[in-house]
Short mmCIF file of C-alpha atoms in Angstrom, two decimals:
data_model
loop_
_atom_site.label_atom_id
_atom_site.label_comp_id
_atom_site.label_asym_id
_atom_site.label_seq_id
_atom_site.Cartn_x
_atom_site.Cartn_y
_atom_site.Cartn_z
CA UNK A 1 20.35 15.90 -90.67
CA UNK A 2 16.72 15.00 -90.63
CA UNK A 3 17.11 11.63 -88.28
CA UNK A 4 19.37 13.85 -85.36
CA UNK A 5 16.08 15.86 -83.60
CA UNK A 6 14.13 12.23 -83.92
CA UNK A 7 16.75 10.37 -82.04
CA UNK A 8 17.52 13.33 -79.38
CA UNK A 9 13.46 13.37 -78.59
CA UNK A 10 13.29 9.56 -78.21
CA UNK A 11 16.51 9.49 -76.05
CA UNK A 12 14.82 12.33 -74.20
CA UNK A 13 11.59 10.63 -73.49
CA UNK A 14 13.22 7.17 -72.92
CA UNK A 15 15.20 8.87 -70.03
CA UNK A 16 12.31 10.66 -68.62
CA UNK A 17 10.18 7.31 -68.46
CA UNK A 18 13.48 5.04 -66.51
CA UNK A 19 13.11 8.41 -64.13
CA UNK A 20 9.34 8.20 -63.02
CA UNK A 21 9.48 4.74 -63.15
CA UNK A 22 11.89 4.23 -60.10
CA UNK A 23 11.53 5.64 -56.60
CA UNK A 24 14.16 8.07 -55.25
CA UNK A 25 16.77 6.70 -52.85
CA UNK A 26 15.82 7.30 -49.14
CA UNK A 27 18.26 9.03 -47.45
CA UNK A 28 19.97 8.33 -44.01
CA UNK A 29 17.66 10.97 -42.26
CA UNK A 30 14.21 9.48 -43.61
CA UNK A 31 15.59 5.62 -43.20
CA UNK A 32 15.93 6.47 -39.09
CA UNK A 33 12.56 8.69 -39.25
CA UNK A 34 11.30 5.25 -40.66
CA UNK A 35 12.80 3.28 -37.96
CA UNK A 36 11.69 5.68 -35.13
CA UNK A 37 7.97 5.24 -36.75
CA UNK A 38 8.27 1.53 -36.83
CA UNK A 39 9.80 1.30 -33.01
CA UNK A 40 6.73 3.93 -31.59
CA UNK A 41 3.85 1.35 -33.15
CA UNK A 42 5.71 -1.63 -31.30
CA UNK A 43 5.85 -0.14 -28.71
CA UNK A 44 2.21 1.13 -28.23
CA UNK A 45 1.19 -2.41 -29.39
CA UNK A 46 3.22 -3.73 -26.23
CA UNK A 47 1.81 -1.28 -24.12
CA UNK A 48 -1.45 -1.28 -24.96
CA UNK A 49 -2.64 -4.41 -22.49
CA UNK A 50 -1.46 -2.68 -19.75
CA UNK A 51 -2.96 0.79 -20.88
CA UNK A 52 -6.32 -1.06 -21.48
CA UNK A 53 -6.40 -2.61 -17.56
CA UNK A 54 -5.11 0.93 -16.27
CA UNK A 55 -7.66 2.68 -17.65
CA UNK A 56 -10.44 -0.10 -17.01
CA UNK A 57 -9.43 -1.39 -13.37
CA UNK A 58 -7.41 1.74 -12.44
CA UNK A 59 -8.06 5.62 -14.29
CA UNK A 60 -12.47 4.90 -15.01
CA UNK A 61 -12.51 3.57 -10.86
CA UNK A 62 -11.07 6.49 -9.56
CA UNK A 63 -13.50 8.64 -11.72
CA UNK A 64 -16.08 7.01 -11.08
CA UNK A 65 -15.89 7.30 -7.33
CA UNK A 66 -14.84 10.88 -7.81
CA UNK A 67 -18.15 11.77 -9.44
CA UNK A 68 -19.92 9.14 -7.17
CA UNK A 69 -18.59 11.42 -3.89
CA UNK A 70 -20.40 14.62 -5.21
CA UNK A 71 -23.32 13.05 -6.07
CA UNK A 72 -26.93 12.04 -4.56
CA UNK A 73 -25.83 8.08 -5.74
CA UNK A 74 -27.71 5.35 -4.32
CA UNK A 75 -27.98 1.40 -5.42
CA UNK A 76 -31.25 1.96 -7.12
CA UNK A 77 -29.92 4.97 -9.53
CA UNK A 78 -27.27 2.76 -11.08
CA UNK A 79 -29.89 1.83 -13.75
CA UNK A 80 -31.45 4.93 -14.03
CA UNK A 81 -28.47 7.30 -13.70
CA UNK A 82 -30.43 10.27 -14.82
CA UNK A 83 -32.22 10.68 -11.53
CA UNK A 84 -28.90 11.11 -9.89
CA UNK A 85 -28.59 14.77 -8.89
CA UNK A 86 -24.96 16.71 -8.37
CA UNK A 87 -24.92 17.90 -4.88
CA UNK A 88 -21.12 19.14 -4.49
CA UNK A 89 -19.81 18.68 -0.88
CA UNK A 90 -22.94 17.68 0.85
CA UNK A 91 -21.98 13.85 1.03
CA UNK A 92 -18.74 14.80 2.75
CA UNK A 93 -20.37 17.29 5.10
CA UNK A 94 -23.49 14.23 5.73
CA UNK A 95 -20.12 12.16 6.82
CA UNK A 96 -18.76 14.85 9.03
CA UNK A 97 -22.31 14.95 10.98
CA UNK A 98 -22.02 11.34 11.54
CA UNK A 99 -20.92 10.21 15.26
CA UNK A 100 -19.93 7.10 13.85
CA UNK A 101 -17.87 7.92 11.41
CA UNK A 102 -15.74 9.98 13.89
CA UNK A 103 -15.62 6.61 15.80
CA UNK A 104 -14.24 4.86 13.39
CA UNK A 105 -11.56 7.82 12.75
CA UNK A 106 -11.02 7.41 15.88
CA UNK A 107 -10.26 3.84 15.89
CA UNK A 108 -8.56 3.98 12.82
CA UNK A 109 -6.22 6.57 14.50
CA UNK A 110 -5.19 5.07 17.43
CA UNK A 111 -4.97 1.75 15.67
CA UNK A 112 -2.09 3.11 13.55
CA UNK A 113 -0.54 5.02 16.21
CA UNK A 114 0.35 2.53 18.48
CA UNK A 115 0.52 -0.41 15.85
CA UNK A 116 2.71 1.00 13.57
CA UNK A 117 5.64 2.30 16.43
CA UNK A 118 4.81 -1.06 18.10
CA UNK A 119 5.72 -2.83 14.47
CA UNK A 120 8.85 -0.95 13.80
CA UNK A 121 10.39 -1.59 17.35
CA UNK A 122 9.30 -5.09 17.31
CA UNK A 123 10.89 -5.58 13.51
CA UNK A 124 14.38 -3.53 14.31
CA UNK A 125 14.39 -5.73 17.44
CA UNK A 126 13.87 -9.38 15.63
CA UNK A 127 16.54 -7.62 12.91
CA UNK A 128 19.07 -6.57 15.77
CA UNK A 129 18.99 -9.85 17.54
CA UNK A 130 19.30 -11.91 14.06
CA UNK A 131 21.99 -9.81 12.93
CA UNK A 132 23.88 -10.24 16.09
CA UNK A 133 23.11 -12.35 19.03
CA UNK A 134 21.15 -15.37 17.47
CA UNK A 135 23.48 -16.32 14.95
CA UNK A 136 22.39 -19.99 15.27
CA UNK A 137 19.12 -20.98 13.41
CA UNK A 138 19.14 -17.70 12.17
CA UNK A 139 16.93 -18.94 9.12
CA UNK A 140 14.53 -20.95 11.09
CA UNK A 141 14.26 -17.70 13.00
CA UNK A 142 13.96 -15.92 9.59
CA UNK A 143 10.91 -18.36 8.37
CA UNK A 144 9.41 -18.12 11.53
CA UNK A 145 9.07 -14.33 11.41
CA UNK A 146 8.26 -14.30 8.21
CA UNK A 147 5.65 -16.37 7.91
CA UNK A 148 2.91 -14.88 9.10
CA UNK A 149 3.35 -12.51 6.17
CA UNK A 150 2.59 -14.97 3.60
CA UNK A 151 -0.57 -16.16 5.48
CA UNK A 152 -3.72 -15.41 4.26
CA UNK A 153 -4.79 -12.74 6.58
CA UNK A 154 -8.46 -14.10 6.65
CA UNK A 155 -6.68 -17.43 8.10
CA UNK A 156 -4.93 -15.54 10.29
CA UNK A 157 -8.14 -13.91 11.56
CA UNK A 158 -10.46 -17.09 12.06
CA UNK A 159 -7.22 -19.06 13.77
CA UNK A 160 -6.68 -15.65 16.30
CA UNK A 161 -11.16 -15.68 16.82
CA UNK A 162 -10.97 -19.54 17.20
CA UNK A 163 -7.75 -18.76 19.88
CA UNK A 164 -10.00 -16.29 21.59
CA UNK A 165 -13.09 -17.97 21.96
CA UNK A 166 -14.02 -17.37 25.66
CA UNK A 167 -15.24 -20.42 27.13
CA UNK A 168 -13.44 -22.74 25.23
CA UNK A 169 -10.48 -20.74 23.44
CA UNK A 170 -6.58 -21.87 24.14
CA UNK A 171 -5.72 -18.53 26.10
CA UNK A 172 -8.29 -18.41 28.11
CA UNK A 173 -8.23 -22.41 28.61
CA UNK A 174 -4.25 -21.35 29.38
CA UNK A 175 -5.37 -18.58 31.85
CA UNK A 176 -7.99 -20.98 33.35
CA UNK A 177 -4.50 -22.66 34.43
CA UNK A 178 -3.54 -20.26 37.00
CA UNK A 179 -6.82 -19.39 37.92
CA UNK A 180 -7.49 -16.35 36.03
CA UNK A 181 -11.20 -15.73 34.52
CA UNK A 182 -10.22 -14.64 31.00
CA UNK A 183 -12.97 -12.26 29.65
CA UNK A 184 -14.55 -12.80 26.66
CA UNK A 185 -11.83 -10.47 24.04
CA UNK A 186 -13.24 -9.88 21.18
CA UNK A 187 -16.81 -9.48 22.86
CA UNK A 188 -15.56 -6.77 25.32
CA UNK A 189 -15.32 -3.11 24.65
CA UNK A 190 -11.80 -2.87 25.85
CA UNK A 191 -10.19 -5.50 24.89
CA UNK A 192 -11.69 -6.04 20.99
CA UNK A 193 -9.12 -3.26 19.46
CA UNK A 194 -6.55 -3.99 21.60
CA UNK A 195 -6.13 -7.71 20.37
CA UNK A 196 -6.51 -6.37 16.85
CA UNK A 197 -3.47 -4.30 17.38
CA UNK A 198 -1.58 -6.97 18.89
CA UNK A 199 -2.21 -9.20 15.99
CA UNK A 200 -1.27 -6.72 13.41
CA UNK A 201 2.29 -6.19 15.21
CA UNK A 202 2.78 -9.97 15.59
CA UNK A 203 1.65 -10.23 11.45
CA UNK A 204 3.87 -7.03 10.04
CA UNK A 205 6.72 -7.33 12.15
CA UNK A 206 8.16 -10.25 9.54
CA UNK A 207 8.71 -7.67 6.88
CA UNK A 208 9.86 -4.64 8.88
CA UNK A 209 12.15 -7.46 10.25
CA UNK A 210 13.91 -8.34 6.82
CA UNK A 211 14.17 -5.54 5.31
CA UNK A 212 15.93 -3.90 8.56
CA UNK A 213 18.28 -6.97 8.24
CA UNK A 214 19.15 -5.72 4.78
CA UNK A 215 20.12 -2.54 5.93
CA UNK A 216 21.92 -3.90 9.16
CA UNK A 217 24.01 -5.58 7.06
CA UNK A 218 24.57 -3.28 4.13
CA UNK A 219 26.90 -1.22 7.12
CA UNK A 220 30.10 -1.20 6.57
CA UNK A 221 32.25 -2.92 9.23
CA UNK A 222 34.95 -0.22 8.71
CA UNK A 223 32.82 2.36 10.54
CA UNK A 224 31.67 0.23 13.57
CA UNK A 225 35.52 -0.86 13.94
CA UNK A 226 36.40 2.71 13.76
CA UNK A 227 33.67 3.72 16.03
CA UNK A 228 34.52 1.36 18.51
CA UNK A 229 38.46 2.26 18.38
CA UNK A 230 37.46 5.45 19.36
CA UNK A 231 35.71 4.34 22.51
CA UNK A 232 31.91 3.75 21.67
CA UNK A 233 30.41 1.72 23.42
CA UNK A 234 27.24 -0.56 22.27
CA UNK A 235 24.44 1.29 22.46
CA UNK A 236 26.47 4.40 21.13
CA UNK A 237 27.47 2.35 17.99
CA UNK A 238 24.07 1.71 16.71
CA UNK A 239 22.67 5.04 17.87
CA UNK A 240 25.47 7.22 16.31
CA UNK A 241 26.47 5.23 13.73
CA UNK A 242 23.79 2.25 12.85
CA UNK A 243 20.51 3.90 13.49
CA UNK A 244 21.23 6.80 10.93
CA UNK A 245 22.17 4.65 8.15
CA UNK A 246 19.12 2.69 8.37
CA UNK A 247 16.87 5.54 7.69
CA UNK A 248 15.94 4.97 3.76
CA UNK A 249 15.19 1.16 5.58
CA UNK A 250 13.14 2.86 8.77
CA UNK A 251 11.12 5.12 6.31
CA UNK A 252 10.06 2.42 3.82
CA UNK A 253 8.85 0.33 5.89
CA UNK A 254 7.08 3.31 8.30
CA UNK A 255 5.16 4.23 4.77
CA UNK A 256 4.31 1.17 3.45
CA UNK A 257 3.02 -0.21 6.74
CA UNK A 258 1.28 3.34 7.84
CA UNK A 259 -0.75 2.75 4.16
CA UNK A 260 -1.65 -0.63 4.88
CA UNK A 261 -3.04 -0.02 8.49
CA UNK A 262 -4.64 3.02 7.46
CA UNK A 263 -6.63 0.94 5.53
CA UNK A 264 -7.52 -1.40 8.28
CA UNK A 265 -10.43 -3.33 7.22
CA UNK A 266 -9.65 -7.49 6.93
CA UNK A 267 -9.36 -7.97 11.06
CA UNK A 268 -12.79 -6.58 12.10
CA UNK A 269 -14.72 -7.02 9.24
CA UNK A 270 -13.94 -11.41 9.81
CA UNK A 271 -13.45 -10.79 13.57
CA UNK A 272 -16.24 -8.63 14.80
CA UNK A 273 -17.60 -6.63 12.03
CA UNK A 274 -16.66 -3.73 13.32
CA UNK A 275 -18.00 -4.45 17.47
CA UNK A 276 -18.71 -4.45 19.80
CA UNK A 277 -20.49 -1.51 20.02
CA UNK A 278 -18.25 -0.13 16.87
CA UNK A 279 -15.04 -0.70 19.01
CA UNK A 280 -13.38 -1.64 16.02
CA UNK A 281 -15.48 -0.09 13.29
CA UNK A 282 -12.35 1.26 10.82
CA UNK A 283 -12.50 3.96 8.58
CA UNK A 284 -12.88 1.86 5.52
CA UNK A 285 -15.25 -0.50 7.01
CA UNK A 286 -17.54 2.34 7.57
CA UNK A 287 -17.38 3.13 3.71
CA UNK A 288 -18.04 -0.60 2.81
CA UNK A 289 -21.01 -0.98 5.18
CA UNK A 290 -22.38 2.26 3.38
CA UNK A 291 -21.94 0.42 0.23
CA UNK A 292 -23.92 -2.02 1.20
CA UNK A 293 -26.35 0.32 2.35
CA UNK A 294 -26.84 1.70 -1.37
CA UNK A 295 -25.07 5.09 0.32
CA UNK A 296 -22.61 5.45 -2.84
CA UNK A 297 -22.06 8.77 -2.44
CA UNK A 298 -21.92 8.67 1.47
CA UNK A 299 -18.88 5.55 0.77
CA UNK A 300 -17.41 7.45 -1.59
CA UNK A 301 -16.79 10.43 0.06
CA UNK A 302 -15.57 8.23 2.83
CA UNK A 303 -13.20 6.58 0.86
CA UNK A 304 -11.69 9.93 -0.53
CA UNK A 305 -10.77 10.79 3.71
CA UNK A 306 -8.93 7.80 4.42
CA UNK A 307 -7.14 8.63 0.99
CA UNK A 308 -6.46 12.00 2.34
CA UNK A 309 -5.01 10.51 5.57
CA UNK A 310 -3.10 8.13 3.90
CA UNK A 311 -1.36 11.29 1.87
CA UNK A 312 -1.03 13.54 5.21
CA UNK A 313 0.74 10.59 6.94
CA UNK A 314 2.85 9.93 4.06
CA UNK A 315 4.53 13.33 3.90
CA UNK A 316 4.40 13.35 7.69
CA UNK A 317 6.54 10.54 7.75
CA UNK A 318 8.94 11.93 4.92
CA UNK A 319 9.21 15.30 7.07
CA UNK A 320 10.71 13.35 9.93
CA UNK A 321 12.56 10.80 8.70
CA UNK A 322 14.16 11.48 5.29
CA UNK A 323 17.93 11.53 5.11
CA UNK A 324 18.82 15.22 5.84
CA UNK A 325 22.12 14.71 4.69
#
């Protein structure tokens, strides 16, 4: 009777010790919580190269300029950045007052609108007559369009300048052929854009050229059969029936080239730095050469109105041709 309440305590405590001693089994909920933990840290590890370039080469940039654009900025404030003053709008309303930046709006402008119509036609053209007529050497054709693309655009520049030389250039050597005094292009007021343009079609067309083939031949061959058993002729065929599937095609390549000329810069700044007489000065040659001026805020602001255009053209060119249907 007297050994029963020792054993019973002993038993007791010998039970509660195995208890504390061992960890409770994880249930099915906390086991996928755990898993869920363990697959967020991979992934921010994984992600975190590309986080740390975005916010280095990419987010801080486009901050920087920001505050750069409303500010009195010049070269010699960058080490002593306390001297800089905010001024709010004034460097945009300084660029506004400028006759040359209007000039090179101006240029800018009519460089994209005839280039970039110019570029599509001439691309949907090379696509049409690979897709249909020239069916023989159709690659050579292809590499041929193509590969002024992949060419350095500064080479493409110095071989067009060495082309255009005037006394001793190939076209006007060519011209000198028939007799005809070829003037001196890239020296004359009206011919300097002009030749730019004509280069950028002849560069660009390559890739509004393949990816219109693409969408030439993504049409199905059931609907031009039917089209033409109902009497269509040609030209009715890829108007009615052609044209308006190759939208999503006509409206990628109308943004991506719009962007790229909008931000026409390479050609005159190797070409002519921006002459004769700022005949092909460019929007965003105007903000480098206020860069180098130590005019931060000036090029910023500058910067921020061709990125302004580029997002007015953009919708414009959603507005008219997105798929309505």
């Amino acid at each position: 009777m007297t050994t029963m309440p020792t054993t019973t305590l002993a038993g007791q405590s010998t039970q509660e010790g195995d208890t504390a001693g061992k960890r409770p089994a994880a249930t099915p909920s906390r086991r996928r919580s755990t898993a869920r933990g363990r697959q967020s840290r991979a992934a921010w590890v994984l992600a975190a190269p590309f986080l740390a370039l975005f916010l280095a080469f990419m987010l801080l940039p486009v901050v920087w300029s920001t505050l750069m654009s409303l500010t009195d900025t010049q070269s010699a404030d960058l080490r002593t950045p306390l001297n800089v003053s905010f001024t709010g709008f004034d460097n945009y309303v300084r660029l506004f007052q400028d006759p040359q930046f209007f000039t090179a709006l101006r240029n800018t402008g009519v460089f994209v609108l005839v280039a970039l119509p110019l570029t599509l036609a001439a691309g949907l053209a090379a696509a049409v007559a690979l897709d249909s007529g020239i069916r023989r050497f159709r690659a050579v054709f292809r590499v041929g369009f193509y590969l002024p693309v992949i060419t350095s655009i500064v080479a493409v520049a110095v071989v067009w300048k060495t082309l255009l030389e005037p006394h001793a250039g190939l076209v006007n050597t060519v011209l000198a052929w028939f007799g005809i005094d070829g003037p001196a292009w890239l020296a004359d007021t009206r011919f300097a854009l002009p030749v730019m343009i004509l280069m950028a079609v002849w560069r660009n067309l390559g890739t509004v050229m393949i990816i219109m083939l693409a969408g030439l031949q993504s049409v199905p061959q059931s609907l031009m059969e039917a089209a033409e058993l109902d009497g269509a002729g040609a030209w009715q065929r890829f108007w009615r029936v052609t044209f308006p599937l190759l939208r999503p095609a006509l409206l990628l390549t109308a943004v991506t080239t719009g962007i790229g000329y909008l931000q026409f810069f390479d050609e005159p700044f190797v070409m002519t730095d921006g002459g004769p007489l700022d005949s092909t000065l460019s929007a965003t040659l105007y903000a480098y050469k206020q860069f180098g001026n130590g005019n931060y805020g000036v090029a910023s602001a500058a910067g921020y109105v061709v990125f302004v255009l580029i997002i007015a053209l953009t919708v414009l060119q959603f507005r008219v041709l997105r798929d309505k249907d």
